[in-house]
Amino acid sequence: MPLRTTAALAAGRLARLATRLRGGGSALPGLVTEKVDPAVLRHTLGSLPEGVVVVSGTNGKTTTTKMLVAVLRAHGLRVFTNPTGSNFTRGVISSMLGEISLRGRLDADIAVVELDEAHAIHFADQVLPTHALLLNVARDQLDRFAEIDHTARLLTTLGERTTAGVVLNVDDSFISRVRDVLGEGVRVGWFGVDPSIADRLPELQEADVRFEDPADRPQLGATDGLLLPSEDGRSLTVRFGDGRDVGPLTLRQRGLAAMINATAATTTARQLLDDRFDPRVAAEALESVNPPFGRGEVIDVDGAPLELVLVKNPAGFTVALGTYGGEPAATMIAINDNYADGRDVSWLYDVSFEPLRERGVALTSGVRAWDMALRLRYDGVDVGAVETDLDAALDRFLREHEGEPTRIFCTYTAMMHLRRRLADRFGLARFGEDPA
């Protein structure tokens, strides 16, 4: 292990201790480490015996990564991951600092890391992934990623650099085309929805992502996984072409998007484990996975449920409203426009907020609280109050709706802030301490 890497890990650990004492950031220690040794990822993850898996795409990275890790661990693998949802390279390094010795030894068989579309390329510059799971393409943070063509190019580059196996979304025309650029010998797997429920794809995908002609959809093989929800929509089966079904099973996280994420994770686990894959073990593992921080997480607020729902782009917010918006609960929306959220919030005008019209929104908050309130007015949704300060808004929201079911839709940095306050208040696990 290079001396520079040892020094970088030591510096990162000191930064980690300092940030923990201040109760703050999950990414800063990784940034410090990377500054001291830009090649730290190559020196630490590059030699893991079962390789390095990168999970990327616009929506569902955190949930899918958590599900994949759970399935692999249930099969006996020691898995390193970045469980906080901090999906820049510095977030991966920060997660590693708590598990690695100063000599660079990581007690793991395999790494499964989620990375945002841009930072996945930066990661691949340091350590080539052996496997990649590419989820989807949607318009997201237009100031950072521009149009979806650019996002698709980033994911295509990640696919080009993957050395052993790639799992692709068969229902996303941009993602499916990644197959055409893969290196010789790279194994291709597919996941998607069963053709019998293909009419539900518009709930999740923008129109220009779907195939104009269904006949262009790639043909699937024996080890490709398809989602088949039950008629009541509560449970699912992942159906493989060779008849080795996983399920029926019921996830703890609700909605069609979570089911598709489970299908992606299961298909990837099967590719990674090959003959070691056990459908029964996979089903039990998926049923045990709690929603990640802020992604449909249910928090017990003195006996009443509070759902924390991350929203970050038109497709994601539309899916969230379709899953949660029609159910009775007092609602707060918190919109920030910090770098990690995307500075341009004009995408709010691509979301229909009609599911909130009947009950209205009790409170809007965050840096863009007034913009959110105005947007809701255009859709005829009543807004009870506007409070830009997140702490004051949270206090008021919980006080005025004590004992009621409540729900907060929030962008990433607003979610991080609110989740931290809720952890302090109700004794929740902190970022990086997720027990599941």
PDB file of N, CA and C in Angstrom, residues 28-116:
ATOM      1  N   LEU A  28     -17.491  15.111   3.542  1.00  0.00           N
ATOM      2  CA  LEU A  28     -16.249  15.854   3.764  1.00  0.00           C
ATOM      3  C   LEU A  28     -15.043  14.966   4.049  1.00  0.00           C
ATOM      4  N   PRO A  29     -15.131  13.946   4.904  1.00  0.00           N
ATOM      5  CA  PRO A  29     -13.945  13.096   5.133  1.00  0.00           C
ATOM      6  C   PRO A  29     -13.441  12.446   3.846  1.00  0.00           C
ATOM      7  N   GLY A  30     -14.355  12.053   2.983  1.00  0.00           N
ATOM      8  CA  GLY A  30     -13.957  11.464   1.713  1.00  0.00           C
ATOM      9  C   GLY A  30     -13.258  12.474   0.828  1.00  0.00           C
ATOM     10  N   LEU A  31     -13.728  13.714   0.850  1.00  0.00           N
ATOM     11  CA  LEU A  31     -13.100  14.766   0.057  1.00  0.00           C
ATOM     12  C   LEU A  31     -11.660  15.000   0.524  1.00  0.00           C
ATOM     13  N   VAL A  32     -11.463  15.054   1.853  1.00  0.00           N
ATOM     14  CA  VAL A  32     -10.119  15.240   2.409  1.00  0.00           C
ATOM     15  C   VAL A  32      -9.207  14.086   1.976  1.00  0.00           C
ATOM     16  N   THR A  33      -9.708  12.871   2.090  1.00  0.00           N
ATOM     17  CA  THR A  33      -8.915  11.688   1.716  1.00  0.00           C
ATOM     18  C   THR A  33      -8.534  11.723   0.240  1.00  0.00           C
ATOM     19  N   GLU A  34      -9.493  12.069  -0.597  1.00  0.00           N
ATOM     20  CA  GLU A  34      -9.257  12.094  -2.045  1.00  0.00           C
ATOM     21  C   GLU A  34      -8.258  13.178  -2.432  1.00  0.00           C
ATOM     22  N   LYS A  35      -8.278  14.290  -1.689  1.00  0.00           N
ATOM     23  CA  LYS A  35      -7.320  15.369  -1.978  1.00  0.00           C
ATOM     24  C   LYS A  35      -5.894  14.906  -1.699  1.00  0.00           C
ATOM     25  N   VAL A  36      -5.709  14.162  -0.609  1.00  0.00           N
ATOM     26  CA  VAL A  36      -4.367  13.700  -0.259  1.00  0.00           C
ATOM     27  C   VAL A  36      -3.901  12.613  -1.224  1.00  0.00           C
ATOM     28  N   ASP A  37      -4.787  11.672  -1.589  1.00  0.00           N
ATOM     29  CA  ASP A  37      -4.419  10.620  -2.526  1.00  0.00           C
ATOM     30  C   ASP A  37      -5.554  10.427  -3.535  1.00  0.00           C
ATOM     31  N   PRO A  38      -5.461  11.054  -4.707  1.00  0.00           N
ATOM     32  CA  PRO A  38      -6.537  10.920  -5.708  1.00  0.00           C
ATOM     33  C   PRO A  38      -6.746   9.484  -6.174  1.00  0.00           C
ATOM     34  N   ALA A  39      -5.787   8.607  -5.939  1.00  0.00           N
ATOM     35  CA  ALA A  39      -5.921   7.212  -6.391  1.00  0.00           C
ATOM     36  C   ALA A  39      -6.324   6.278  -5.258  1.00  0.00           C
ATOM     37  N   VAL A  40      -6.890   6.819  -4.187  1.00  0.00           N
ATOM     38  CA  VAL A  40      -7.177   5.998  -3.020  1.00  0.00           C
ATOM     39  C   VAL A  40      -8.177   4.878  -3.330  1.00  0.00           C
ATOM     40  N   LEU A  41      -9.138   5.134  -4.207  1.00  0.00           N
ATOM     41  CA  LEU A  41     -10.119   4.093  -4.531  1.00  0.00           C
ATOM     42  C   LEU A  41      -9.463   2.913  -5.237  1.00  0.00           C
ATOM     43  N   ARG A  42      -8.536   3.205  -6.150  1.00  0.00           N
ATOM     44  CA  ARG A  42      -7.851   2.128  -6.868  1.00  0.00           C
ATOM     45  C   ARG A  42      -7.045   1.275  -5.903  1.00  0.00           C
ATOM     46  N   HIS A  43      -6.406   1.926  -4.942  1.00  0.00           N
ATOM     47  CA  HIS A  43      -5.533   1.202  -4.026  1.00  0.00           C
ATOM     48  C   HIS A  43      -6.300   0.388  -2.991  1.00  0.00           C
ATOM     49  N   THR A  44      -7.574   0.709  -2.776  1.00  0.00           N
ATOM     50  CA  THR A  44      -8.321   0.030  -1.715  1.00  0.00           C
ATOM     51  C   THR A  44      -9.373  -0.937  -2.248  1.00  0.00           C
ATOM     52  N   LEU A  45     -10.072  -0.556  -3.322  1.00  0.00           N
ATOM     53  CA  LEU A  45     -11.153  -1.410  -3.839  1.00  0.00           C
ATOM     54  C   LEU A  45     -10.712  -2.286  -5.007  1.00  0.00           C
ATOM     55  N   GLY A  46      -9.604  -1.946  -5.614  1.00  0.00           N
ATOM     56  CA  GLY A  46      -9.210  -2.609  -6.852  1.00  0.00           C
ATOM     57  C   GLY A  46      -8.897  -4.078  -6.740  1.00  0.00           C
ATOM     58  N   SER A  47      -8.645  -4.575  -5.536  1.00  0.00           N
ATOM     59  CA  SER A  47      -8.236  -5.975  -5.404  1.00  0.00           C
ATOM     60  C   SER A  47      -9.268  -6.854  -4.713  1.00  0.00           C
ATOM     61  N   LEU A  48     -10.493  -6.388  -4.539  1.00  0.00           N
ATOM     62  CA  LEU A  48     -11.510  -7.227  -3.877  1.00  0.00           C
ATOM     63  C   LEU A  48     -11.789  -8.475  -4.726  1.00  0.00           C
ATOM     64  N   PRO A  49     -11.857  -9.662  -4.123  1.00  0.00           N
ATOM     65  CA  PRO A  49     -11.896 -10.908  -4.902  1.00  0.00           C
ATOM     66  C   PRO A  49     -13.115 -11.076  -5.789  1.00  0.00           C
ATOM     67  N   GLU A  50     -14.284 -10.530  -5.388  1.00  0.00           N
ATOM     68  CA  GLU A  50     -15.499 -10.701  -6.201  1.00  0.00           C
ATOM     69  C   GLU A  50     -15.810  -9.451  -7.024  1.00  0.00           C
ATOM     70  N   GLY A  51     -14.913  -8.471  -6.972  1.00  0.00           N
ATOM     71  CA  GLY A  51     -15.053  -7.323  -7.847  1.00  0.00           C
ATOM     72  C   GLY A  51     -15.748  -6.115  -7.248  1.00  0.00           C
ATOM     73  N   VAL A  52     -16.073  -5.175  -8.135  1.00  0.00           N
ATOM     74  CA  VAL A  52     -16.705  -3.911  -7.759  1.00  0.00           C
ATOM     75  C   VAL A  52     -17.926  -3.699  -8.654  1.00  0.00           C
ATOM     76  N   VAL A  53     -19.076  -3.485  -8.021  1.00  0.00           N
ATOM     77  CA  VAL A  53     -20.334  -3.273  -8.742  1.00  0.00           C
ATOM     78  C   VAL A  53     -20.734  -1.813  -8.584  1.00  0.00           C
ATOM     79  N   VAL A  54     -21.028  -1.134  -9.697  1.00  0.00           N
ATOM     80  CA  VAL A  54     -21.524   0.238  -9.651  1.00  0.00           C
ATOM     81  C   VAL A  54     -22.995   0.242 -10.046  1.00  0.00           C
ATOM     82  N   VAL A  55     -23.821   0.873  -9.214  1.00  0.00           N
ATOM     83  CA  VAL A  55     -25.245   1.050  -9.502  1.00  0.00           C
ATOM     84  C   VAL A  55     -25.460   2.510  -9.855  1.00  0.00           C
ATOM     85  N   SER A  56     -25.986   2.777 -11.043  1.00  0.00           N
ATOM     86  CA  SER A  56     -26.185   4.165 -11.444  1.00  0.00           C
ATOM     87  C   SER A  56     -27.442   4.294 -12.290  1.00  0.00           C
ATOM     88  N   GLY A  57     -27.827   5.556 -12.531  1.00  0.00           N
ATOM     89  CA  GLY A  57     -29.073   5.855 -13.236  1.00  0.00           C
ATOM     90  C   GLY A  57     -29.714   7.049 -12.547  1.00  0.00           C
ATOM     91  N   THR A  58     -30.779   7.565 -13.119  1.00  0.00           N
ATOM     92  CA  THR A  58     -31.366   8.782 -12.567  1.00  0.00           C
ATOM     93  C   THR A  58     -32.151   8.522 -11.280  1.00  0.00           C
ATOM     94  N   ASN A  59     -32.969   7.495 -11.275  1.00  0.00           N
ATOM     95  CA  ASN A  59     -33.840   7.244 -10.128  1.00  0.00           C
ATOM     96  C   ASN A  59     -33.636   5.841  -9.559  1.00  0.00           C
ATOM     97  N   GLY A  60     -33.697   5.738  -8.226  1.00  0.00           N
ATOM     98  CA  GLY A  60     -33.723   4.428  -7.583  1.00  0.00           C
ATOM     99  C   GLY A  60     -32.387   3.861  -7.158  1.00  0.00           C
ATOM    100  N   LYS A  61     -31.321   4.648  -7.258  1.00  0.00           N
ATOM    101  CA  LYS A  61     -29.986   4.107  -6.960  1.00  0.00           C
ATOM    102  C   LYS A  61     -29.868   3.633  -5.501  1.00  0.00           C
ATOM    103  N   THR A  62     -30.288   4.462  -4.576  1.00  0.00           N
ATOM    104  CA  THR A  62     -30.095   4.129  -3.164  1.00  0.00           C
ATOM    105  C   THR A  62     -30.911   2.897  -2.773  1.00  0.00           C
ATOM    106  N   THR A  63     -32.173   2.874  -3.175  1.00  0.00           N
ATOM    107  CA  THR A  63     -33.027   1.735  -2.835  1.00  0.00           C
ATOM    108  C   THR A  63     -32.506   0.444  -3.467  1.00  0.00           C
ATOM    109  N   THR A  64     -32.154   0.508  -4.744  1.00  0.00           N
ATOM    110  CA  THR A  64     -31.691  -0.690  -5.438  1.00  0.00           C
ATOM    111  C   THR A  64     -30.385  -1.203  -4.851  1.00  0.00           C
ATOM    112  N   THR A  65     -29.482  -0.290  -4.540  1.00  0.00           N
ATOM    113  CA  THR A  65     -28.206  -0.692  -3.948  1.00  0.00           C
ATOM    114  C   THR A  65     -28.438  -1.410  -2.625  1.00  0.00           C
ATOM    115  N   LYS A  66     -29.323  -0.851  -1.821  1.00  0.00           N
ATOM    116  CA  LYS A  66     -29.600  -1.472  -0.519  1.00  0.00           C
ATOM    117  C   LYS A  66     -30.191  -2.871  -0.695  1.00  0.00           C
ATOM    118  N   MET A  67     -31.089  -3.020  -1.662  1.00  0.00           N
ATOM    119  CA  MET A  67     -31.675  -4.345  -1.915  1.00  0.00           C
ATOM    120  C   MET A  67     -30.631  -5.330  -2.417  1.00  0.00           C
ATOM    121  N   LEU A  68     -29.781  -4.899  -3.337  1.00  0.00           N
ATOM    122  CA  LEU A  68     -28.745  -5.786  -3.871  1.00  0.00           C
ATOM    123  C   LEU A  68     -27.777  -6.217  -2.775  1.00  0.00           C
ATOM    124  N   VAL A  69     -27.393  -5.287  -1.944  1.00  0.00           N
ATOM    125  CA  VAL A  69     -26.491  -5.617  -0.835  1.00  0.00           C
ATOM    126  C   VAL A  69     -27.146  -6.644   0.091  1.00  0.00           C
ATOM    127  N   ALA A  70     -28.421  -6.449   0.378  1.00  0.00           N
ATOM    128  CA  ALA A  70     -29.119  -7.381   1.272  1.00  0.00           C
ATOM    129  C   ALA A  70     -29.147  -8.789   0.688  1.00  0.00           C
ATOM    130  N   VAL A  71     -29.402  -8.891  -0.608  1.00  0.00           N
ATOM    131  CA  VAL A  71     -29.476 -10.219  -1.241  1.00  0.00           C
ATOM    132  C   VAL A  71     -28.098 -10.884  -1.238  1.00  0.00           C
ATOM    133  N   LEU A  72     -27.066 -10.130  -1.557  1.00  0.00           N
ATOM    134  CA  LEU A  72     -25.715 -10.703  -1.572  1.00  0.00           C
ATOM    135  C   LEU A  72     -25.273 -11.141  -0.175  1.00  0.00           C
ATOM    136  N   ARG A  73     -25.551 -10.316   0.810  1.00  0.00           N
ATOM    137  CA  ARG A  73     -25.178 -10.679   2.188  1.00  0.00           C
ATOM    138  C   ARG A  73     -25.947 -11.915   2.652  1.00  0.00           C
ATOM    139  N   ALA A  74     -27.203 -12.030   2.244  1.00  0.00           N
ATOM    140  CA  ALA A  74     -27.984 -13.204   2.628  1.00  0.00           C
ATOM    141  C   ALA A  74     -27.397 -14.479   2.026  1.00  0.00           C
ATOM    142  N   HIS A  75     -26.657 -14.327   0.945  1.00  0.00           N
ATOM    143  CA  HIS A  75     -25.982 -15.479   0.330  1.00  0.00           C
ATOM    144  C   HIS A  75     -24.574 -15.684   0.894  1.00  0.00           C
ATOM    145  N   GLY A  76     -24.207 -14.927   1.911  1.00  0.00           N
ATOM    146  CA  GLY A  76     -22.948 -15.162   2.603  1.00  0.00           C
ATOM    147  C   GLY A  76     -21.780 -14.301   2.184  1.00  0.00           C
ATOM    148  N   LEU A  77     -21.982 -13.368   1.255  1.00  0.00           N
ATOM    149  CA  LEU A  77     -20.873 -12.512   0.842  1.00  0.00           C
ATOM    150  C   LEU A  77     -20.672 -11.371   1.837  1.00  0.00           C
ATOM    151  N   ARG A  78     -19.427 -10.976   2.028  1.00  0.00           N
ATOM    152  CA  ARG A  78     -19.107  -9.777   2.800  1.00  0.00           C
ATOM    153  C   ARG A  78     -19.074  -8.607   1.819  1.00  0.00           C
ATOM    154  N   VAL A  79     -19.955  -7.636   2.049  1.00  0.00           N
ATOM    155  CA  VAL A  79     -20.174  -6.584   1.058  1.00  0.00           C
ATOM    156  C   VAL A  79     -19.829  -5.224   1.658  1.00  0.00           C
ATOM    157  N   PHE A  80     -18.974  -4.492   0.947  1.00  0.00           N
ATOM    158  CA  PHE A  80     -18.782  -3.077   1.294  1.00  0.00           C
ATOM    159  C   PHE A  80     -19.732  -2.254   0.443  1.00  0.00           C
ATOM    160  N   THR A  81     -20.346  -1.223   1.044  1.00  0.00           N
ATOM    161  CA  THR A  81     -21.255  -0.350   0.303  1.00  0.00           C
ATOM    162  C   THR A  81     -21.209   1.048   0.885  1.00  0.00           C
ATOM    163  N   ASN A  82     -21.853   1.975   0.203  1.00  0.00           N
ATOM    164  CA  ASN A  82     -22.012   3.346   0.710  1.00  0.00           C
ATOM    165  C   ASN A  82     -23.486   3.547   1.051  1.00  0.00           C
ATOM    166  N   PRO A  83     -23.868   3.285   2.277  1.00  0.00           N
ATOM    167  CA  PRO A  83     -25.293   3.208   2.609  1.00  0.00           C
ATOM    168  C   PRO A  83     -25.979   4.549   2.830  1.00  0.00           C
ATOM    169  N   THR A  84     -25.257   5.648   2.770  1.00  0.00           N
ATOM    170  CA  THR A  84     -25.866   6.921   3.152  1.00  0.00           C
ATOM    171  C   THR A  84     -26.599   7.596   2.018  1.00  0.00           C
ATOM    172  N   GLY A  85     -26.436   7.118   0.778  1.00  0.00           N
ATOM    173  CA  GLY A  85     -27.020   7.839  -0.350  1.00  0.00           C
ATOM    174  C   GLY A  85     -26.137   8.981  -0.816  1.00  0.00           C
ATOM    175  N   SER A  86     -24.970   9.169  -0.185  1.00  0.00           N
ATOM    176  CA  SER A  86     -23.998  10.160  -0.656  1.00  0.00           C
ATOM    177  C   SER A  86     -23.259   9.523  -1.830  1.00  0.00           C
ATOM    178  N   ASN A  87     -23.714   9.818  -3.064  1.00  0.00           N
ATOM    179  CA  ASN A  87     -23.287   9.012  -4.197  1.00  0.00           C
ATOM    180  C   ASN A  87     -22.269   9.695  -5.099  1.00  0.00           C
ATOM    181  N   PHE A  88     -21.444  10.587  -4.513  1.00  0.00           N
ATOM    182  CA  PHE A  88     -20.262  11.075  -5.187  1.00  0.00           C
ATOM    183  C   PHE A  88     -19.096  10.184  -4.735  1.00  0.00           C
ATOM    184  N   THR A  89     -17.970  10.258  -5.451  1.00  0.00           N
ATOM    185  CA  THR A  89     -16.831   9.426  -5.048  1.00  0.00           C
ATOM    186  C   THR A  89     -16.417   9.716  -3.614  1.00  0.00           C
ATOM    187  N   ARG A  90     -16.499  10.980  -3.212  1.00  0.00           N
ATOM    188  CA  ARG A  90     -16.121  11.317  -1.842  1.00  0.00           C
ATOM    189  C   ARG A  90     -17.049  10.647  -0.828  1.00  0.00           C
ATOM    190  N   GLY A  91     -18.310  10.421  -1.202  1.00  0.00           N
ATOM    191  CA  GLY A  91     -19.233   9.708  -0.324  1.00  0.00           C
ATOM    192  C   GLY A  91     -18.839   8.246  -0.167  1.00  0.00           C
ATOM    193  N   VAL A  92     -18.383   7.638  -1.277  1.00  0.00           N
ATOM    194  CA  VAL A  92     -17.911   6.251  -1.213  1.00  0.00           C
ATOM    195  C   VAL A  92     -16.695   6.159  -0.293  1.00  0.00           C
ATOM    196  N   ILE A  93     -15.778   7.092  -0.441  1.00  0.00           N
ATOM    197  CA  ILE A  93     -14.566   7.069   0.386  1.00  0.00           C
ATOM    198  C   ILE A  93     -14.929   7.292   1.855  1.00  0.00           C
ATOM    199  N   SER A  94     -15.846   8.207   2.116  1.00  0.00           N
ATOM    200  CA  SER A  94     -16.260   8.452   3.501  1.00  0.00           C
ATOM    201  C   SER A  94     -16.823   7.182   4.127  1.00  0.00           C
ATOM    202  N   SER A  95     -17.627   6.458   3.372  1.00  0.00           N
ATOM    203  CA  SER A  95     -18.181   5.203   3.896  1.00  0.00           C
ATOM    204  C   SER A  95     -17.073   4.196   4.183  1.00  0.00           C
ATOM    205  N   MET A  96     -16.050   4.213   3.365  1.00  0.00           N
ATOM    206  CA  MET A  96     -14.957   3.247   3.502  1.00  0.00           C
ATOM    207  C   MET A  96     -14.104   3.518   4.735  1.00  0.00           C
ATOM    208  N   LEU A  97     -14.024   4.792   5.136  1.00  0.00           N
ATOM    209  CA  LEU A  97     -13.117   5.158   6.224  1.00  0.00           C
ATOM    210  C   LEU A  97     -13.440   4.448   7.535  1.00  0.00           C
ATOM    211  N   GLY A  98     -14.700   4.123   7.731  1.00  0.00           N
ATOM    212  CA  GLY A  98     -15.072   3.447   8.965  1.00  0.00           C
ATOM    213  C   GLY A  98     -14.783   1.963   8.966  1.00  0.00           C
ATOM    214  N   GLU A  99     -14.395   1.404   7.815  1.00  0.00           N
ATOM    215  CA  GLU A  99     -14.236  -0.052   7.715  1.00  0.00           C
ATOM    216  C   GLU A  99     -12.855  -0.493   7.286  1.00  0.00           C
ATOM    217  N   ILE A 100     -11.976   0.433   6.998  1.00  0.00           N
ATOM    218  CA  ILE A 100     -10.693   0.057   6.413  1.00  0.00           C
ATOM    219  C   ILE A 100      -9.554   0.359   7.385  1.00  0.00           C
ATOM    220  N   SER A 101      -8.526  -0.505   7.357  1.00  0.00           N
ATOM    221  CA  SER A 101      -7.352  -0.247   8.189  1.00  0.00           C
ATOM    222  C   SER A 101      -6.465   0.796   7.511  1.00  0.00           C
ATOM    223  N   LEU A 102      -5.538   1.360   8.284  1.00  0.00           N
ATOM    224  CA  LEU A 102      -4.620   2.344   7.702  1.00  0.00           C
ATOM    225  C   LEU A 102      -3.722   1.710   6.646  1.00  0.00           C
ATOM    226  N   ARG A 103      -3.629   0.391   6.652  1.00  0.00           N
ATOM    227  CA  ARG A 103      -2.834  -0.300   5.630  1.00  0.00           C
ATOM    228  C   ARG A 103      -3.661  -0.593   4.382  1.00  0.00           C
ATOM    229  N   GLY A 104      -4.904  -0.139   4.408  1.00  0.00           N
ATOM    230  CA  GLY A 104      -5.733  -0.267   3.212  1.00  0.00           C
ATOM    231  C   GLY A 104      -6.485  -1.579   3.100  1.00  0.00           C
ATOM    232  N   ARG A 105      -6.566  -2.351   4.163  1.00  0.00           N
ATOM    233  CA  ARG A 105      -7.252  -3.646   4.118  1.00  0.00           C
ATOM    234  C   ARG A 105      -8.738  -3.446   4.428  1.00  0.00           C
ATOM    235  N   LEU A 106      -9.573  -3.883   3.501  1.00  0.00           N
ATOM    236  CA  LEU A 106     -11.021  -3.781   3.644  1.00  0.00           C
ATOM    237  C   LEU A 106     -11.578  -5.187   3.794  1.00  0.00           C
ATOM    238  N   ASP A 107     -12.314  -5.441   4.860  1.00  0.00           N
ATOM    239  CA  ASP A 107     -12.828  -6.774   5.146  1.00  0.00           C
ATOM    240  C   ASP A 107     -14.083  -7.031   4.318  1.00  0.00           C
ATOM    241  N   ALA A 108     -13.898  -7.271   3.033  1.00  0.00           N
ATOM    242  CA  ALA A 108     -15.039  -7.458   2.134  1.00  0.00           C
ATOM    243  C   ALA A 108     -14.645  -8.349   0.971  1.00  0.00           C
ATOM    244  N   ASP A 109     -15.661  -9.077   0.442  1.00  0.00           N
ATOM    245  CA  ASP A 109     -15.464  -9.869  -0.770  1.00  0.00           C
ATOM    246  C   ASP A 109     -15.748  -9.058  -2.021  1.00  0.00           C
ATOM    247  N   ILE A 110     -16.666  -8.111  -1.870  1.00  0.00           N
ATOM    248  CA  ILE A 110     -17.156  -7.374  -3.040  1.00  0.00           C
ATOM    249  C   ILE A 110     -17.590  -5.984  -2.590  1.00  0.00           C
ATOM    250  N   ALA A 111     -17.495  -5.018  -3.485  1.00  0.00           N
ATOM    251  CA  ALA A 111     -18.021  -3.673  -3.216  1.00  0.00           C
ATOM    252  C   ALA A 111     -19.228  -3.443  -4.121  1.00  0.00           C
ATOM    253  N   VAL A 112     -20.303  -2.920  -3.527  1.00  0.00           N
ATOM    254  CA  VAL A 112     -21.485  -2.511  -4.285  1.00  0.00           C
ATOM    255  C   VAL A 112     -21.744  -1.060  -3.936  1.00  0.00           C
ATOM    256  N   VAL A 113     -21.500  -0.163  -4.882  1.00  0.00           N
ATOM    257  CA  VAL A 113     -21.600   1.268  -4.581  1.00  0.00           C
ATOM    258  C   VAL A 113     -22.553   1.932  -5.556  1.00  0.00           C
ATOM    259  N   GLU A 114     -23.335   2.854  -5.019  1.00  0.00           N
ATOM    260  CA  GLU A 114     -24.161   3.681  -5.884  1.00  0.00           C
ATOM    261  C   GLU A 114     -23.407   4.959  -6.207  1.00  0.00           C
ATOM    262  N   LEU A 115     -23.498   5.376  -7.446  1.00  0.00           N
ATOM    263  CA  LEU A 115     -22.820   6.591  -7.875  1.00  0.00           C
ATOM    264  C   LEU A 115     -23.726   7.375  -8.800  1.00  0.00           C
ATOM    265  N   ASP A 116     -23.707   8.697  -8.653  1.00  0.00           N
ATOM    266  CA  ASP A 116     -24.500   9.478  -9.587  1.00  0.00           C
ATOM    267  C   ASP A 116     -23.848   9.422 -10.961  1.00  0.00           C
TER     268      ASP A 116
END
